[in-house]
Coordinates of C-alpha atoms and ligand atoms in Angstrom, one line a residue:
M1073 CA 22.4 -66.2 -8.3
T1074 CA 21.1 -62.9 -7.0
E1075 CA 22.4 -59.7 -8.6
Q1076 CA 25.1 -57.8 -6.7
K1077 CA 23.6 -54.7 -5.2
R1078 CA 25.0 -51.3 -6.4
A1079 CA 25.1 -48.2 -4.3
L1080 CA 25.9 -44.6 -5.3
V1081 CA 27.4 -42.5 -2.5
T1082 CA 27.6 -38.7 -3.0
G1083 CA 30.1 -37.0 -0.6
L1084 CA 32.3 -40.1 -0.7
T1085 CA 35.4 -38.1 0.3
G1086 CA 33.7 -36.7 3.5
Q1087 CA 33.6 -38.2 7.0
D1088 CA 30.3 -40.1 6.5
G1089 CA 31.0 -41.1 2.9
S1090 CA 34.2 -42.9 3.9
Y1091 CA 32.5 -44.9 6.8
L1092 CA 29.4 -45.7 4.6
A1093 CA 31.5 -46.9 1.7
E1094 CA 33.4 -49.3 4.0
F1095 CA 30.1 -50.5 5.5
L1096 CA 28.6 -51.2 2.1
L1097 CA 31.7 -53.0 0.9
K1098 CA 31.5 -55.3 3.9
K1099 CA 27.8 -56.0 3.0
G1100 CA 28.9 -57.0 -0.5
Y1101 CA 27.8 -54.0 -2.5
E1102 CA 29.4 -52.6 -5.6
V1103 CA 30.1 -49.0 -4.5
F1104 CA 30.2 -46.0 -6.7
G1105 CA 31.4 -42.8 -5.1
L1106 CA 30.6 -39.4 -6.6
V1107 CA 33.6 -37.1 -6.4
R1108 CA 33.9 -33.5 -7.7
R1109 CA 36.9 -32.5 -9.6
T1110 CA 39.5 -30.4 -7.7
S1111 CA 43.0 -29.3 -8.6
S1112 CA 44.4 -31.5 -5.9
P1113 CA 42.6 -34.8 -5.0
R1114 CA 40.9 -35.1 -1.5
L1115 CA 40.9 -38.8 -1.3
D1116 CA 42.7 -39.3 2.0
R1117 CA 39.7 -40.6 3.9
V1118 CA 39.0 -43.3 1.3
E1119 CA 42.7 -44.2 0.5
P1120 CA 42.4 -47.7 2.1
I1121 CA 39.4 -48.7 0.0
L1122 CA 40.3 -46.9 -3.3
D1123 CA 41.0 -50.1 -5.1
R1124 CA 37.5 -51.4 -4.2
V1125 CA 35.3 -48.4 -5.0
N1126 CA 34.4 -47.0 -8.4
I1127 CA 35.1 -43.2 -8.4
V1128 CA 32.6 -41.4 -10.7
Y1129 CA 33.1 -37.7 -11.4
G1130 CA 30.2 -35.3 -11.0
D1131 CA 29.0 -32.3 -9.0
L1132 CA 25.7 -31.5 -7.2
L1133 CA 25.9 -28.1 -9.0
D1134 CA 25.6 -29.8 -12.4
Q1135 CA 22.3 -31.5 -13.3
S1136 CA 23.7 -33.2 -16.4
S1137 CA 26.5 -34.8 -14.5
L1138 CA 24.0 -36.4 -12.0
Q1139 CA 21.9 -37.7 -14.8
R1140 CA 24.9 -39.2 -16.6
V1141 CA 26.2 -40.9 -13.4
L1142 CA 22.8 -42.3 -12.6
G1143 CA 22.3 -43.6 -16.1
N1144 CA 25.7 -45.3 -16.1
C1145 CA 25.6 -46.8 -12.6
M1146 CA 21.9 -47.6 -12.3
P1147 CA 22.3 -48.0 -8.5
H1148 CA 19.7 -49.8 -6.4
E1149 CA 20.5 -47.4 -3.5
I1150 CA 21.6 -43.7 -3.5
Y1151 CA 23.0 -42.0 -0.5
N1152 CA 23.1 -38.2 -0.9
L1153 CA 25.7 -37.2 1.7
A1154 CA 27.3 -34.4 -0.3
A1155 CA 26.8 -30.9 1.1
Q1156 CA 28.4 -27.6 2.1
S1157 CA 28.2 -28.9 5.7
F1158 CA 30.0 -26.3 7.9
V1159 CA 27.6 -24.0 9.6
P1160 CA 29.9 -20.9 9.9
T1161 CA 30.6 -21.1 6.1
S1162 CA 26.9 -21.1 5.5
F1163 CA 26.7 -17.6 7.1
A1164 CA 29.6 -16.4 5.0
E1165 CA 28.5 -18.2 1.7
P1166 CA 24.7 -18.6 2.0
V1167 CA 24.1 -18.7 -1.8
L1168 CA 26.7 -21.4 -2.4
T1169 CA 25.3 -23.4 0.6
A1170 CA 21.8 -23.2 -0.8
E1171 CA 23.0 -24.2 -4.3
V1172 CA 24.8 -27.3 -3.1
T1173 CA 22.9 -28.3 0.0
A1174 CA 19.3 -27.4 -0.9
L1175 CA 19.2 -27.3 -4.8
G1176 CA 21.8 -30.0 -5.1
A1177 CA 19.5 -32.5 -3.4
T1178 CA 16.7 -31.3 -5.7
R1179 CA 18.8 -31.9 -8.7
L1180 CA 19.7 -35.4 -7.6
L1181 CA 16.0 -36.2 -6.8
E1182 CA 14.9 -34.9 -10.2
A1183 CA 17.6 -37.0 -11.8
V1184 CA 16.3 -40.0 -9.9
R1185 CA 12.7 -39.2 -11.0
H1186 CA 13.6 -39.0 -14.7
V1187 CA 16.4 -41.4 -15.1
H1188 CA 16.0 -44.1 -12.4
P1189 CA 12.8 -43.8 -10.4
G1190 CA 13.1 -47.4 -9.0
A1191 CA 16.2 -46.5 -6.9
R1192 CA 16.0 -46.1 -3.2
Y1193 CA 17.2 -42.6 -2.0
Y1194 CA 18.6 -41.5 1.3
Q1195 CA 18.8 -37.8 2.2
A1196 CA 21.3 -36.6 4.8
S1197 CA 19.1 -34.3 6.8
S1198 CA 20.2 -32.7 10.0
S1199 CA 19.3 -31.8 13.6
E1200 CA 20.2 -28.2 12.6
M1201 CA 16.7 -28.0 11.1
F1202 CA 15.3 -28.0 14.7
G1203 CA 17.3 -24.8 15.4
A1204 CA 15.5 -22.8 18.2
V1205 CA 14.0 -26.0 19.5
R1206 CA 10.3 -26.0 20.3
E1207 CA 10.4 -29.1 22.4
T1208 CA 13.0 -31.4 24.1
P1209 CA 14.0 -34.0 23.2
Q1210 CA 13.4 -33.5 19.4
N1211 CA 11.7 -36.2 17.4
E1212 CA 10.2 -36.6 13.9
M1213 CA 7.1 -34.5 14.8
T1214 CA 9.1 -31.6 16.4
P1215 CA 8.6 -28.3 14.4
F1216 CA 11.6 -27.1 12.4
V1217 CA 12.9 -23.6 13.3
P1218 CA 16.3 -23.4 11.6
R1219 CA 18.9 -20.8 12.7
S1220 CA 21.5 -20.8 9.9
P1221 CA 21.6 -20.8 6.1
Y1222 CA 22.8 -24.4 6.4
G1223 CA 19.7 -25.3 8.5
V1224 CA 17.4 -23.6 6.1
S1225 CA 19.1 -25.3 3.1
K1226 CA 18.8 -28.7 4.8
L1227 CA 15.2 -28.1 5.5
Y1228 CA 14.5 -27.3 1.8
A1229 CA 16.2 -30.6 0.9
H1230 CA 14.2 -32.5 3.6
W1231 CA 10.9 -31.3 2.3
T1232 CA 12.0 -31.9 -1.3
T1233 CA 12.7 -35.5 -0.3
V1234 CA 9.3 -35.9 1.4
H1235 CA 7.7 -34.3 -1.7
H1236 CA 9.4 -36.7 -4.1
R1237 CA 8.2 -39.6 -2.0
E1238 CA 4.6 -38.4 -1.8
A1239 CA 4.1 -36.9 -5.3
Y1240 CA 6.1 -39.4 -7.4
G1241 CA 6.2 -42.5 -5.2
I1242 CA 10.0 -42.6 -5.0
F1243 CA 11.4 -44.6 -2.1
A1244 CA 13.0 -41.5 -0.5
C1245 CA 14.0 -41.4 3.2
S1246 CA 15.2 -38.4 5.2
G1247 CA 17.5 -39.3 8.0
I1248 CA 17.5 -36.5 10.6
L1249 CA 20.9 -37.1 12.1
F1250 CA 22.2 -35.4 15.2
N1251 CA 25.9 -34.5 15.4
H1252 CA 28.1 -37.5 14.8
E1253 CA 31.9 -37.4 15.0
S1254 CA 35.0 -39.6 14.6
P1255 CA 38.7 -39.3 14.1
R1256 CA 37.8 -38.5 10.4
R1257 CA 35.8 -35.4 11.3
G1258 CA 36.9 -32.2 9.5
E1259 CA 39.4 -30.3 11.6
E1260 CA 37.3 -27.2 11.9
F1261 CA 34.4 -28.9 13.6
V1262 CA 34.5 -28.4 17.4
T1263 CA 35.0 -32.0 18.5
R1264 CA 38.0 -32.6 16.2
K1265 CA 39.4 -29.2 17.0
I1266 CA 39.3 -29.9 20.7
A1267 CA 40.6 -33.5 20.5
R1268 CA 43.5 -32.4 18.2
A1269 CA 44.4 -29.5 20.5
A1270 CA 44.3 -31.6 23.7
A1271 CA 46.7 -34.1 22.1
R1272 CA 49.0 -31.5 20.6
I1273 CA 49.2 -29.4 23.8
S1274 CA 50.0 -32.6 25.8
Q1275 CA 52.9 -33.2 23.3
G1276 CA 54.2 -29.6 23.5
R1277 CA 53.2 -28.9 19.9
Q1278 CA 50.5 -26.2 20.6
T1279 CA 50.0 -23.9 23.5
E1280 CA 46.4 -22.8 23.6
L1281 CA 42.9 -23.6 22.1
R1282 CA 40.7 -20.7 20.9
L1283 CA 37.0 -21.5 21.0
G1284 CA 33.7 -19.7 20.7
N1285 CA 30.5 -20.6 22.7
L1286 CA 31.4 -23.2 25.4
E1287 CA 27.8 -23.5 26.6
A1288 CA 26.2 -24.9 23.4
R1289 CA 24.9 -28.4 23.9
R1290 CA 24.9 -31.1 21.3
D1291 CA 23.8 -34.8 21.1
W1292 CA 27.1 -36.3 19.9
G1293 CA 27.4 -39.8 18.5
F1294 CA 29.9 -41.9 16.6
A1295 CA 29.7 -41.6 12.8
G1296 CA 30.3 -45.4 12.3
D1297 CA 27.0 -46.1 14.2
Y1298 CA 25.1 -43.5 12.2
V1299 CA 26.0 -44.8 8.7
R1300 CA 24.4 -48.1 9.8
A1301 CA 21.2 -46.2 10.4
M1302 CA 21.3 -44.8 6.9
W1303 CA 21.5 -48.3 5.4
L1304 CA 18.8 -49.7 7.7
M1305 CA 16.4 -46.9 6.4
L1306 CA 16.8 -48.1 2.8
Q1307 CA 16.2 -51.8 3.8
A1308 CA 12.8 -51.0 5.4
E1309 CA 9.5 -52.0 3.9
Q1310 CA 8.3 -48.4 3.6
A1311 CA 10.2 -45.1 3.1
D1312 CA 10.0 -42.8 6.1
D1313 CA 11.9 -40.2 8.0
F1314 CA 13.9 -41.0 11.1
V1315 CA 15.7 -39.2 13.9
V1316 CA 19.1 -40.7 14.7
A1317 CA 20.6 -39.6 18.0
T1318 CA 22.0 -40.9 21.3
G1319 CA 19.5 -39.2 23.5
E1320 CA 22.2 -37.6 25.6
T1321 CA 23.3 -34.0 25.5
H1322 CA 26.7 -32.4 26.5
S1323 CA 28.2 -29.0 26.3
V1324 CA 31.3 -27.9 24.5
R1325 CA 32.7 -27.2 27.9
E1326 CA 32.1 -30.9 29.0
F1327 CA 33.8 -32.1 25.8
C1328 CA 36.8 -30.0 26.7
E1329 CA 36.9 -31.3 30.2
R1330 CA 36.9 -34.9 29.1
A1331 CA 39.3 -34.5 26.2
F1332 CA 42.0 -32.6 28.3
A1333 CA 41.5 -35.1 31.2
R1334 CA 42.3 -37.9 28.8
V1335 CA 45.8 -36.4 28.4
G1336 CA 46.1 -35.5 32.1
L1337 CA 45.6 -31.7 31.6
D1338 CA 43.2 -29.1 33.1
W1339 CA 41.3 -27.7 30.1
E1340 CA 40.8 -24.3 31.9
A1341 CA 44.6 -23.7 31.7
H1342 CA 44.6 -23.9 27.9
V1343 CA 41.2 -22.8 26.5
V1344 CA 40.8 -19.2 25.5
T1345 CA 37.4 -17.8 24.5
D1346 CA 37.6 -16.0 21.1
E1347 CA 34.6 -14.0 19.9
S1348 CA 35.6 -14.6 16.3
F1349 CA 34.3 -18.1 16.6
L1350 CA 30.8 -17.0 17.8
R1351 CA 28.0 -17.3 15.2
P1352 CA 25.4 -14.6 14.2
L1353 CA 22.8 -17.0 15.5
E1354 CA 23.4 -20.1 17.7
V1355 CA 21.6 -23.4 18.2
D1356 CA 21.8 -23.6 22.0
L1357 CA 20.5 -27.1 22.7
L1358 CA 20.0 -30.3 20.7
V1359 CA 19.1 -33.7 22.0
G1360 CA 17.3 -36.3 20.0
D1361 CA 14.7 -39.0 20.6
A1362 CA 15.5 -41.9 18.3
S1363 CA 12.6 -44.1 19.5
R1364 CA 11.2 -44.6 15.9
A1365 CA 14.6 -45.7 14.6
R1366 CA 15.0 -48.0 17.6
E1367 CA 11.6 -49.6 17.3
Q1368 CA 11.2 -49.7 13.5
L1369 CA 14.8 -50.2 12.3
G1370 CA 16.3 -51.9 15.4
W1371 CA 19.0 -49.2 15.5
S1372 CA 20.8 -48.1 18.6
P1373 CA 24.2 -46.5 19.2
T1374 CA 27.2 -48.5 20.4
V1375 CA 29.6 -45.7 21.4
S1376 CA 29.0 -43.5 24.5
F1377 CA 30.0 -39.8 24.8
E1378 CA 33.0 -40.7 26.9
G1379 CA 34.0 -43.5 24.5
L1380 CA 33.7 -41.0 21.6
V1381 CA 35.9 -38.3 23.2
D1382 CA 38.5 -40.9 24.2
M1383 CA 38.5 -42.4 20.7
M1384 CA 39.1 -39.0 19.1
V1385 CA 41.8 -37.9 21.5
D1386 CA 43.6 -41.3 21.3
A1387 CA 43.6 -41.1 17.5
E1388 CA 45.2 -37.6 17.6
L1389 CA 47.9 -38.9 20.0
G1390 CA 48.7 -41.6 17.5
C1391 CA 49.3 -39.2 14.6
A1392 CA 52.3 -37.0 15.1
Q1393 CA 51.9 -34.4 12.3
Ligands
LIG2504 P1 31.7 -33.6 5.1 O1 32.8 -34.3 5.8 O2 31.7 -32.1 5.1 O3 31.5 -34.1 3.6 C1 30.8 -33.4 2.7 C2 31.0 -34.1 1.3 O4 30.3 -33.3 0.3 C3 32.5 -34.1 0.8 O5 32.7 -35.3 0.2 C4 32.5 -33.0 -0.2 O6 33.5 -33.1 -1.2 C5 31.1 -33.2 -0.8 N1 30.7 -32.0 -1.6 C6 30.6 -30.7 -1.2 N2 30.2 -30.0 -2.3 C7 29.9 -30.8 -3.3 C8 29.4 -30.6 -4.6 N3 29.1 -29.4 -5.1 N4 29.3 -31.7 -5.4 C9 29.6 -32.9 -5.0 N5 30.1 -33.2 -3.7 C10 30.2 -32.1 -2.9 O7 30.3 -34.0 5.8 P2 29.9 -35.2 6.7 O8 30.1 -34.9 8.2 O9 30.5 -36.5 6.2 O10 28.3 -35.3 6.6 C11 27.7 -36.0 5.5 C12 26.3 -35.4 5.2 O11 25.5 -35.4 6.4 C13 26.4 -33.9 4.8 O12 25.3 -33.7 3.9 C14 26.1 -33.2 6.1 O13 25.5 -31.9 5.9 C15 25.1 -34.2 6.8 N6 25.0 -34.2 8.2 C16 26.2 -34.3 8.9 C17 26.1 -34.4 10.3 C18 27.3 -34.6 11.1 O14 27.2 -34.4 12.4 N7 28.4 -35.0 10.6 C19 24.8 -34.4 11.0 C20 23.7 -34.3 10.2 C21 23.8 -34.2 8.8 P3 35.0 -32.5 -1.1 O15 35.8 -33.5 -0.3 O16 35.4 -32.4 -2.5 O17 34.8 -31.2 -0.4
LIG2505 O1 29.8 -26.8 16.3 C1 30.3 -24.5 19.1 C2 29.4 -24.0 18.0 O2 30.8 -26.7 14.1 C3 29.2 -27.4 17.5 C4 27.7 -30.2 11.3 O3 28.1 -31.5 11.0 O4 26.4 -30.9 13.2 C5 27.4 -30.0 12.7 O5 27.1 -28.7 13.0 C6 29.0 -26.3 18.5 C7 28.3 -25.0 18.0 O6 29.0 -28.4 14.6 C8 33.7 -23.5 18.4 O7 29.0 -22.7 18.2 C9 32.3 -23.4 20.1 O8 27.3 -24.6 19.0 O9 31.2 -28.8 15.6 P1 30.3 -27.7 15.1 P2 27.4 -27.9 14.3 O10 27.4 -26.5 14.0 O11 26.6 -28.4 15.4 C10 25.1 -30.7 12.5 C11 24.1 -31.7 13.0 C12 25.3 -30.7 11.0 O12 24.4 -31.1 10.3 C13 26.4 -29.9 10.4 O13 26.7 -30.3 9.1 O14 30.3 -25.9 19.0 N1 31.7 -24.0 19.1 N2 33.6 -23.0 19.7 C14 32.5 -24.1 18.0 N3 32.3 -24.7 16.8 C15 33.3 -24.7 15.9 N4 33.2 -25.3 14.7 N5 34.6 -24.1 16.3 C16 34.8 -23.5 17.5 O15 35.8 -23.0 17.7

């Protein structure tokens, strides 16, 4: 009988952590989820699977906790999804962002190197690393020009991942994922904010939606598709870096148009531009070329932009909070 595979997921309580844990459970894995201690638990996204995942306490800020967890779980696969992931917060709290998002990955990779070097490691890298894009669409060879402390931190973590692969032979992959969304997206991110507002305004529970830059363009996909790409990377024969994206780009304005149309409203009657949501620096345009993931991993997205917006608005209509 073959041994049951074990996976450690950091960032279990986040959007991607919850989808990935569900995906791995379906594949028959024993799942360990790294959770940091907080005064009130943040386990709502993983509530339905809590009886099937092993919660292990630790923090990317604490090296010894990572070594302890790795030594106890001895996972075959490690998915490092934990991060300070909200770009505006990274401008306000750049040092914390670097500690968690940049050095946190380094701590975990060093723990892998010293405690369990045979494990396969996935790093949650980001299209934010492309920043002021030098070519369009962006692929694995596109130069990185980050435009936020978050992007800079992710870039540090990306190169640390590559370094651990090349210097120490660790099976470490960096997934350069473009924006991916779902009904479980944090409420401050623009897609969830718009979907929620469209639903609430249509139900008479909100009157306006205040947004920043409507012209920014993003390559938005569905989180459920993107966690499959993470897993595929760790099943490959060789560790490598992969762009994961839909190949389509849409503006925040277009997202508003579709979301409000879904509930029979004209977005222009409800959206107010508010300068307080503008960033010190903006990433104007992102669109990815996922050819390598398609050709080498057999990955492709299953949810269109329109399908994603509709899914998110419909989910908001279903929850009357
Ligand atoms: P998310 O919802 O913000 O989740 C982040 C997770 O990290 C949460 O579980 C959070 O725990 C945890 N965390 C934060 N600080 C920590 C610390 N010091 N120690 C341990 N855990 C900590 O993010 P997501 O959207 O699921 O994204 C997953 C990963 O992919 C992140 O690294 C993100 O930067 C990256 N990424 C996301 C996208 C995207 O479009 N979603 C695109 C590219 C890359 P709490 O619940 O306790 O806060
Ligand atoms: O902003 C504009 C904003 O915060 C998208 C993270 O998951 O994806 C995410 O980062 C765009 C930006 O995501 C508002 O200026 C306008 O141009 O939803 P967002 P993000 O910054 O692209 C990357 C790939 C990650 O890795 C990150 O972890 O929307 N925008 N008005 C607004 N954005 C927000 N949040 N709120 C507004 O009111």
